């Protein structure tokens, strides 16, 4: 039985297309993407609103979730470093979780079978 691992990445949205293409090259095609807002070490922006300066330290981010079983986690991390790292604050974070199980709702398949594309009818 292969290990199931969830990789969650919070990062800037501007390099997503390059990241997605590089993931496809190592065999990762399925991912979930969510728009997110967040704060961290990155400095805020000062905006002028109705004549008053307002500082905002909430930044637009992207949350990318990937579940892998046959592709090594190290390969995904290599792609993250090569495509998303700029060396500046705000590059984001990667969280790695072991998964107990995955179930495909439409078929009831579990484990690796639930991650595979079903043949079309």
mmCIF file of C-alpha atoms in Angstrom:
data_model
loop_
_atom_site.group_PDB
_atom_site.id
_atom_site.type_symbol
_atom_site.label_atom_id
_atom_site.label_comp_id
_atom_site.label_asym_id
_atom_site.label_seq_id
_atom_site.Cartn_x
_atom_site.Cartn_y
_atom_site.Cartn_z
ATOM 1 C CA UNK A 1 0.000 0.000 0.000
ATOM 2 C CA UNK A 2 1.361 3.416 -0.975
ATOM 3 C CA UNK A 3 1.461 6.286 1.452
ATOM 4 C CA UNK A 4 -1.019 9.108 0.865
ATOM 5 C CA UNK A 5 0.320 12.597 1.555
ATOM 6 C CA UNK A 6 -1.390 15.982 1.364
ATOM 7 C CA UNK A 7 0.765 18.951 0.451
ATOM 8 C CA UNK A 8 -0.712 22.383 1.140
ATOM 9 C CA UNK A 9 1.007 25.448 -0.297
ATOM 10 C CA UNK A 10 0.181 29.067 0.533
ATOM 11 C CA UNK A 11 1.917 31.406 -1.923
ATOM 12 C CA UNK A 12 1.639 34.394 -4.233
ATOM 13 C CA UNK A 13 -0.640 33.816 -7.227
ATOM 14 C CA UNK A 14 1.658 35.367 -9.855
ATOM 15 C CA UNK A 15 3.773 32.237 -10.539
ATOM 16 C CA UNK A 16 0.979 29.662 -10.540
ATOM 17 C CA UNK A 17 0.963 28.856 -14.276
ATOM 18 C CA UNK A 18 4.693 28.045 -14.314
ATOM 19 C CA UNK A 19 4.274 25.988 -11.138
ATOM 20 C CA UNK A 20 1.360 24.006 -12.622
ATOM 21 C CA UNK A 21 3.306 23.225 -15.828
ATOM 22 C CA UNK A 22 6.300 21.961 -13.838
ATOM 23 C CA UNK A 23 4.047 19.806 -11.646
ATOM 24 C CA UNK A 24 2.587 18.190 -14.774
ATOM 25 C CA UNK A 25 6.119 17.261 -15.873
ATOM 26 C CA UNK A 26 6.604 15.166 -12.709
ATOM 27 C CA UNK A 27 3.173 13.529 -12.986
ATOM 28 C CA UNK A 28 1.008 15.721 -10.756
ATOM 29 C CA UNK A 29 -2.149 16.765 -12.569
ATOM 30 C CA UNK A 30 -4.809 17.033 -9.873
ATOM 31 C CA UNK A 31 -4.830 19.933 -7.476
ATOM 32 C CA UNK A 32 -7.257 22.206 -5.698
ATOM 33 C CA UNK A 33 -6.731 25.961 -5.787
ATOM 34 C CA UNK A 34 -8.395 28.509 -3.510
ATOM 35 C CA UNK A 35 -7.989 32.282 -3.377
ATOM 36 C CA UNK A 36 -6.881 33.336 0.090
ATOM 37 C CA UNK A 37 -5.945 36.431 2.070
ATOM 38 C CA UNK A 38 -3.198 36.399 4.639
ATOM 39 C CA UNK A 39 -0.689 38.291 6.735
ATOM 40 C CA UNK A 40 2.860 37.474 7.650
ATOM 41 C CA UNK A 41 6.320 39.010 7.658
ATOM 42 C CA UNK A 42 5.745 40.902 4.415
ATOM 43 C CA UNK A 43 5.324 44.653 4.886
ATOM 44 C CA UNK A 44 1.932 46.228 4.379
ATOM 45 C CA UNK A 45 0.789 48.618 1.693
ATOM 46 C CA UNK A 46 -0.051 52.223 2.469
ATOM 47 C CA UNK A 47 -3.076 53.454 0.540
ATOM 48 C CA UNK A 48 -4.702 56.842 0.429
ATOM 49 C CA UNK A 49 -8.438 56.511 1.090
ATOM 50 C CA UNK A 50 -10.540 59.695 1.094
ATOM 51 C CA UNK A 51 -7.535 61.754 2.057
ATOM 52 C CA UNK A 52 -6.491 59.477 4.906
ATOM 53 C CA UNK A 53 -3.524 57.134 4.834
ATOM 54 C CA UNK A 54 -4.512 53.574 5.561
ATOM 55 C CA UNK A 55 -2.066 50.712 6.019
ATOM 56 C CA UNK A 56 -3.124 47.242 4.950
ATOM 57 C CA UNK A 57 -0.986 44.205 5.728
ATOM 58 C CA UNK A 58 -3.446 41.677 4.280
ATOM 59 C CA UNK A 59 -2.169 40.258 0.985
ATOM 60 C CA UNK A 60 -3.768 38.206 -1.771
ATOM 61 C CA UNK A 61 -2.512 34.626 -1.701
ATOM 62 C CA UNK A 62 -3.298 31.300 -3.302
ATOM 63 C CA UNK A 63 -3.808 28.043 -1.418
ATOM 64 C CA UNK A 64 -2.851 24.977 -3.455
ATOM 65 C CA UNK A 65 -3.710 21.506 -2.177
ATOM 66 C CA UNK A 66 -2.174 18.386 -3.702
ATOM 67 C CA UNK A 67 -2.557 14.730 -2.691
ATOM 68 C CA UNK A 68 0.252 12.454 -3.827
ATOM 69 C CA UNK A 69 0.776 8.719 -3.528
ATOM 70 C CA UNK A 70 3.160 7.675 -6.311
ATOM 71 C CA UNK A 71 4.960 10.991 -6.911
ATOM 72 C CA UNK A 72 7.588 11.541 -4.190
ATOM 73 C CA UNK A 73 6.913 14.495 -1.882
ATOM 74 C CA UNK A 74 10.549 15.558 -2.404
ATOM 75 C CA UNK A 75 9.871 16.021 -6.136
ATOM 76 C CA UNK A 76 6.930 18.327 -5.393
ATOM 77 C CA UNK A 77 9.073 20.302 -2.926
ATOM 78 C CA UNK A 78 11.802 20.652 -5.563
ATOM 79 C CA UNK A 79 9.257 22.127 -7.999
ATOM 80 C CA UNK A 80 8.012 24.495 -5.269
ATOM 81 C CA UNK A 81 11.555 25.742 -4.634
ATOM 82 C CA UNK A 82 12.405 26.096 -8.335
ATOM 83 C CA UNK A 83 9.226 27.918 -9.364
ATOM 84 C CA UNK A 84 7.784 29.743 -6.334
ATOM 85 C CA UNK A 85 10.856 30.840 -4.365
ATOM 86 C CA UNK A 86 12.000 34.443 -4.878
ATOM 87 C CA UNK A 87 13.929 34.756 -1.613
ATOM 88 C CA UNK A 88 11.699 37.600 -0.441
ATOM 89 C CA UNK A 89 9.236 37.646 2.468
ATOM 90 C CA UNK A 90 5.816 36.582 1.224
ATOM 91 C CA UNK A 91 6.948 33.569 -0.830
ATOM 92 C CA UNK A 92 4.702 31.482 1.407
ATOM 93 C CA UNK A 93 4.708 28.209 3.301
ATOM 94 C CA UNK A 94 4.354 24.485 2.578
ATOM 95 C CA UNK A 95 2.544 22.156 4.972
ATOM 96 C CA UNK A 96 2.806 18.368 4.621
ATOM 97 C CA UNK A 97 0.267 15.994 6.183
ATOM 98 C CA UNK A 98 0.003 12.206 6.164
ATOM 99 C CA UNK A 99 -3.487 11.090 5.062
ATOM 100 C CA UNK A 100 -5.262 8.161 6.628
ATOM 101 C CA UNK A 101 -7.579 7.567 3.671
ATOM 102 C CA UNK A 102 -9.190 9.053 0.568
ATOM 103 C CA UNK A 103 -12.600 8.056 -0.781
ATOM 104 C CA UNK A 104 -13.953 8.850 -4.258
ATOM 105 C CA UNK A 105 -17.569 9.811 -3.635
ATOM 106 C CA UNK A 106 -18.907 8.788 -7.059
ATOM 107 C CA UNK A 107 -17.575 5.216 -6.981
ATOM 108 C CA UNK A 108 -16.709 4.470 -3.367
ATOM 109 C CA UNK A 109 -13.125 3.609 -4.373
ATOM 110 C CA UNK A 110 -10.509 4.173 -1.690
ATOM 111 C CA UNK A 111 -6.762 4.745 -1.488
ATOM 112 C CA UNK A 112 -4.776 5.127 -4.700
ATOM 113 C CA UNK A 113 -7.725 3.947 -6.802
ATOM 114 C CA UNK A 114 -9.707 6.982 -5.619
ATOM 115 C CA UNK A 115 -7.013 9.292 -6.997
ATOM 116 C CA UNK A 116 -7.008 7.765 -10.474
ATOM 117 C CA UNK A 117 -9.210 9.009 -13.306
ATOM 118 C CA UNK A 118 -12.145 6.715 -13.988
ATOM 119 C CA UNK A 119 -12.583 5.459 -17.546
ATOM 120 C CA UNK A 120 -15.213 7.465 -19.407
ATOM 121 C CA UNK A 121 -18.413 5.704 -20.368
#
